[in-house]
Amino acid sequence: MAKIHEVAKAAGVSISTVSYALSGKRTISAETRRRIEQAVRDLDYRPNAGARMLAGRRTNIFALTEPFRADTHAPAHMAFVLATSIAARRFDYDILLLTEEEASAGMRRVASSGLVDGVLVLDVAPDDERVDLARRISLPSVFIGVPNDHEGLVCVDLDFEAAAGLAVDRLAELGHRVIGLVGHPPVAYEKSNFPPRVRSGFERRAAELGLVASVELPEPNGRRGEGVRASVRALLDAGTTGLVLHCDDAGHAAALDEVARRGLVVPHDVSVVSVGATFDTTAFHPPIDSVPLVPQASCDLAVDLAMRLVEGDDVAPGVHLIEPGYQDRGSTAPPP
Amino acid sequence: MAKIHEVAKAAGVSISTVSYALSGKRTISAETRRRIEQAVRDLDYRPNAGARMLAGRRTNIFALTEPFRADTHAPAHMAFVLATSIAARRFDYDILLLTEEEASAGMRRVASSGLVDGVLVLDVAPDDERVDLARRISLPSVFIGVPNDHEGLVCVDLDFEAAAGLAVDRLAELGHRVIGLVGHPPVAYEKSNFPPRVRSGFERRAAELGLVASVELPEPNGRRGEGVRASVRALLDAGTTGLVLHCDDAGHAAALDEVARRGLVVPHDVSVVSVGATFDTTAFHPPIDSVPLVPQASCDLAVDLAMRLVEGDDVAPGVHLIEPGYQDRGSTAPPP
DNA sequence: TTGAAAGCGTTACCAT
DNA sequence: ATGGTAACGCTTTCAA
């Protein structure tokens, strides 16, 4: 582990020049810069993290708080963690994990020990206890998800209302008049922050367009997705020709299977659009149109905002919504 | 953010006394200790992380490297990450995440910047590139999983061979003579480190006991677990009365469903034992006997070893195997 | 464009 | 049992 002193000696300059050359906070002559970079490479120099944290104003670490709830969907959660890490690395930041009970107590701990420059909040509940905590600590924080009470907080999320609206628009444009939403289990509408937004976006846009719109919230799947199957049957019995799916991938599979069991063909007999999926809807048969939730988009924005807060730039508190995009996979057509 | 200086002043002692009182590295009179603890509480003092890293010999951070492979089983992976974090907190250590490409390059980075005291390696592949890296860097590292070439490394894992052996023992004791293993997809035997160990444990113990033992490696599941179903059919057709399952929870469900479809009842007609499951096998109907893989056990041991390495205690390089335990849930009985 | 030197807040050694 | 103080390795202000 070479130190800055050795680099300075090797390059024939002072340590402050080395520091400035590395941080870019001061103009350095081309020749001097070249010699320093050479020395850095030769010695495989890397600034000591502790010294940097102590002397500088930055730790180059963000905390990521994630209370693995029992109902957390592991694959989606993993995707968000990964996306956060990738986004942070673009700014040379690392991610420190705060899990479980530590998700709250840890926030206080890392804040007052100066271990991190900011906190990214994942897996947000409507009445999340981390909301108060975020207001109390002196660190910048960004919520990935929207709690009910988000006054004064910086939040990032997909515009789920608009996403559901896009799905409804598509079906309406094709001539569907009777549409249905297959949502999450009822409990998710209390414990998670986004299902209600999909639902209201669906209902509002349908009402604006004068469509007949039903919502089904299947009970938690049995081993074979019985809940979702029952929901799909109910919707089809009611003459639904356009299905909007906002459920996990097993739910999608069950719904499509139930449609097929009826002898109905997608998109000829029934049109199907997925909303808010983090998984690949082209893996189904047939591939399904999707207005996806893209973890990397949310996390990139969250980290951008966190960086701005760290830099001291002012960021408008409030919900920063990400515009949804419609992915056409051929699973929609005019009603029969 | 109070500093140690303020605590010292409030308690009427020197800063070194405060430091020693907090670290416990020196005996402090009861009265002095009381005053210091009071001052710490009053001021909500927490040592500055950067200063601590710089002055002390420790950063109190472990890196956790995890290359989210495409075939990574998200729920199991999450369980390991969580367990690692919990184990680390017991020693007042935090977890820094190194994901994806950073899983390797990051190891070098955090090692030479002195950001962490050690590296925990998750999701180990048989020919893992982190093996060489671990040997090259100067930091302690502990592998949770066993790579093919683990010479000189400290590895921790469930004794999968013994686990499979326990399952075979159980079936043999009950009188089963024809048993079968439903394993992972063939590719897992190249990309992961533990499926081969379950397989060989199964085959070896069965051979020792003179049982007829077959192994089925189902192709990756279709939507309904077709691969596993075919494997179960093949085994039952061959007169198998004892089934050992080493697959994911969807595979378990498919296998049990296939048994039921045949009109066979567990355990009356067929006995079933799960090996290496990280999920709850009591949620099936009927509940299934299990020789589980307990993430917290592996991670606790891994962190214990990492701590010893950090302390400078010498730890025997090699594979530290965790003894498996048999959980009786009533899914085994003598053959019909 | 560059250098010197004063911190940053602890830990741990050397005294007493 | 306690105190003084020299590191720890960097960033940044002040000077030139």
XYZ file of C-alpha atoms in Angstrom, chain A residues 44-303:
260
model
C -0.445 1.040 -7.697
C -1.368 3.887 -5.429
C -4.843 4.235 -3.973
C -5.714 6.948 -1.440
C -6.328 5.557 2.023
C -10.048 5.518 2.661
C -9.820 6.472 6.318
C -7.494 9.380 5.762
C -9.680 10.611 2.974
C -12.804 10.452 5.096
C -11.106 12.281 7.916
C -9.454 15.029 5.939
C -11.979 15.438 3.177
C -15.587 16.290 3.321
C -16.674 12.953 1.814
C -16.670 9.306 2.724
C -17.668 8.153 -0.747
C -20.092 5.725 0.787
C -23.874 5.643 0.691
C -25.897 3.593 3.121
C -28.623 1.452 1.609
C -31.336 0.613 4.102
C -33.478 -2.361 3.315
C -35.759 -4.005 5.837
C -36.158 -7.438 4.268
C -39.865 -7.743 4.974
C -41.436 -11.169 4.961
C -43.399 -10.250 1.855
C -40.444 -8.761 -0.009
C -40.219 -10.128 -3.523
C -36.641 -11.372 -3.572
C -35.831 -11.144 -7.301
C -37.142 -7.595 -7.615
C -35.398 -6.595 -4.437
C -32.108 -8.020 -5.669
C -32.488 -6.092 -8.886
C -32.841 -2.846 -6.971
C -29.860 -3.526 -4.766
C -27.748 -4.328 -7.783
C -28.967 -1.281 -9.680
C -28.191 0.956 -6.728
C -24.693 -0.390 -6.480
C -24.060 0.135 -10.188
C -25.422 3.656 -10.068
C -23.272 4.518 -7.059
C -20.086 3.208 -8.646
C -20.486 5.662 -11.491
C -19.683 8.360 -8.948
C -17.015 6.275 -7.241
C -19.321 5.574 -4.333
C -19.668 2.340 -2.415
C -22.774 0.887 -0.817
C -22.965 0.000 2.847
C -25.774 -2.381 3.726
C -28.203 -1.697 6.545
C -30.579 -4.592 6.931
C -33.442 -5.614 9.158
C -33.561 -3.915 12.578
C -30.383 -2.133 11.570
C -32.333 -0.542 8.755
C -33.544 2.038 11.242
C -31.109 2.005 14.152
C -28.316 1.727 11.630
C -29.373 4.927 9.923
C -28.811 6.801 13.140
C -25.565 4.987 13.762
C -23.903 5.640 10.409
C -25.192 9.182 10.367
C -23.608 10.180 13.637
C -20.390 8.295 13.054
C -19.919 10.005 9.716
C -19.489 6.691 7.953
C -21.617 7.639 4.977
C -22.472 10.733 2.977
C -26.099 9.870 2.480
C -28.795 7.272 2.783
C -30.766 5.506 0.088
C -34.017 4.045 1.330
C -35.330 0.918 -0.341
C -38.483 -1.143 0.055
C -40.536 1.780 1.323
C -43.715 1.104 3.312
C -46.656 3.531 3.277
C -46.126 4.334 6.953
C -42.390 3.759 6.963
C -40.627 4.482 10.245
C -37.591 5.632 8.319
C -39.486 8.726 7.246
C -39.189 10.356 10.662
C -35.650 9.132 10.982
C -34.681 10.653 7.657
C -36.015 14.001 8.818
C -34.143 13.811 12.076
C -30.671 12.896 10.868
C -28.438 15.474 9.305
C -27.641 13.388 6.247
C -29.103 13.641 2.772
C -31.509 10.822 2.047
C -33.409 9.667 -1.002
C -36.374 7.332 -0.912
C -36.803 4.831 -3.707
C -40.552 4.501 -3.395
C -43.140 6.906 -1.982
C -44.354 6.786 1.632
C -47.742 8.298 2.459
C -46.219 11.128 4.397
C -43.379 12.364 2.264
C -43.413 16.034 3.116
C -39.962 17.528 2.789
C -38.446 14.261 1.561
C -36.796 13.490 -1.741
C -38.488 10.468 -3.309
C -37.971 8.676 -6.589
C -40.291 6.258 -8.286
C -41.888 5.105 -11.486
C -45.039 7.077 -12.232
C -47.226 4.056 -11.549
C -50.424 6.023 -12.192
C -49.208 7.054 -15.601
C -47.988 3.519 -16.242
C -51.422 2.084 -15.600
C -52.842 4.916 -17.690
C -50.657 3.921 -20.655
C -51.972 0.380 -20.478
C -55.557 1.594 -20.374
C -54.904 4.011 -23.248
C -53.575 1.233 -25.390
C -56.567 -0.997 -24.814
C -59.002 1.869 -25.345
C -57.347 2.899 -28.608
C -57.765 -0.610 -29.912
C -61.469 -0.461 -29.158
C -61.754 -2.391 -25.891
C -64.700 -1.229 -23.778
C -64.565 -3.738 -20.930
C -61.212 -4.052 -19.172
C -59.960 -5.579 -15.960
C -57.005 -5.237 -13.624
C -55.508 -8.241 -11.875
C -53.664 -6.755 -8.917
C -51.716 -7.849 -5.878
C -53.229 -9.516 -2.810
C -55.313 -7.085 -0.725
C -52.699 -6.876 2.010
C -50.188 -5.402 -0.445
C -52.378 -2.310 -0.698
C -51.609 -1.556 2.919
C -48.029 -2.724 3.207
C -46.606 -1.482 -0.060
C -46.684 1.964 -1.520
C -47.208 1.368 -5.200
C -50.113 -1.048 -5.717
C -52.673 1.619 -4.781
C -51.158 3.946 -7.326
C -51.508 1.410 -10.122
C -55.069 0.804 -9.112
C -56.059 4.447 -9.025
C -54.272 5.164 -12.289
C -56.159 2.302 -13.880
C -59.522 3.394 -12.542
C -59.071 7.070 -13.237
C -57.991 6.713 -16.832
C -60.712 4.143 -17.513
C -63.299 6.503 -16.088
C -61.983 9.380 -18.217
C -62.332 7.233 -21.304
C -65.720 5.899 -20.336
C -64.635 2.265 -20.121
C -66.158 -0.460 -18.008
C -63.315 -1.322 -15.630
C -63.115 -3.951 -12.899
C -60.397 -4.582 -10.350
C -59.618 -7.999 -8.909
C -57.269 -8.425 -5.958
C -56.551 -12.142 -5.783
C -55.898 -13.750 -2.432
C -52.303 -14.948 -2.025
C -51.576 -17.681 -4.536
C -51.978 -21.270 -3.593
C -49.369 -23.543 -5.091
C -50.898 -23.156 -8.522
C -51.935 -19.541 -8.534
C -55.550 -20.340 -7.694
C -56.222 -16.796 -6.578
C -55.121 -15.265 -9.835
C -56.952 -17.924 -11.812
C -60.198 -17.162 -10.004
C -59.698 -13.451 -10.676
C -59.139 -14.045 -14.359
C -62.209 -16.269 -14.575
C -64.339 -13.615 -12.903
C -63.132 -10.946 -15.299
C -63.618 -13.065 -18.399
C -67.075 -14.117 -17.215
C -67.943 -10.441 -17.041
C -67.056 -9.999 -20.695
C -63.619 -8.466 -20.209
C -61.593 -8.308 -23.445
C -58.567 -6.374 -22.136
C -56.524 -7.588 -19.188
C -54.035 -5.464 -17.258
C -51.704 -7.492 -15.057
C -50.011 -6.033 -12.013
C -48.775 -9.078 -10.154
C -45.618 -11.178 -9.842
C -44.346 -13.435 -12.585
C -46.013 -16.516 -11.157
C -49.244 -14.539 -11.258
C -48.641 -13.646 -14.898
C -48.034 -17.298 -15.714
C -51.180 -18.393 -13.915
C -53.283 -15.711 -15.605
C -52.040 -16.606 -19.076
C -52.556 -20.280 -18.380
C -56.113 -19.668 -17.267
C -56.818 -17.713 -20.454
C -55.414 -20.574 -22.504
C -57.496 -23.120 -20.593
C -60.596 -21.323 -21.708
C -59.498 -21.900 -25.268
C -58.901 -18.180 -25.695
C -55.959 -16.905 -27.698
C -53.849 -13.817 -26.916
C -54.209 -11.303 -28.527
C -56.994 -12.502 -30.843
C -59.582 -13.128 -28.132
C -58.072 -11.293 -25.191
C -55.492 -8.503 -25.051
C -53.019 -8.509 -22.187
C -50.735 -5.751 -20.863
C -48.364 -6.020 -17.911
C -47.763 -3.010 -15.647
C -44.888 -2.486 -13.243
C -43.090 -5.754 -13.923
C -39.390 -6.010 -13.105
C -39.094 -9.343 -14.895
C -38.921 -10.169 -18.575
C -42.386 -10.428 -20.092
C -41.050 -11.674 -23.408
C -40.376 -15.031 -21.753
C -44.093 -15.823 -21.708
C -45.997 -17.447 -24.510
C -46.915 -15.275 -26.223
C -44.652 -12.398 -25.170
C -46.652 -9.794 -23.271
C -46.793 -6.027 -23.765
C -45.306 -4.300 -20.774
C -45.078 -0.944 -19.060
C -42.160 -2.081 -16.898
C -40.682 -0.893 -13.670
C -36.989 -0.514 -14.527
C -34.886 -0.702 -11.342
C -31.861 0.864 -12.999
C -33.887 3.929 -13.981
C -35.135 4.499 -10.448
C -31.775 3.864 -8.858
C -29.850 6.009 -11.327
C -32.117 8.923 -10.580
C -31.975 8.287 -6.850
C -28.193 8.283 -6.850
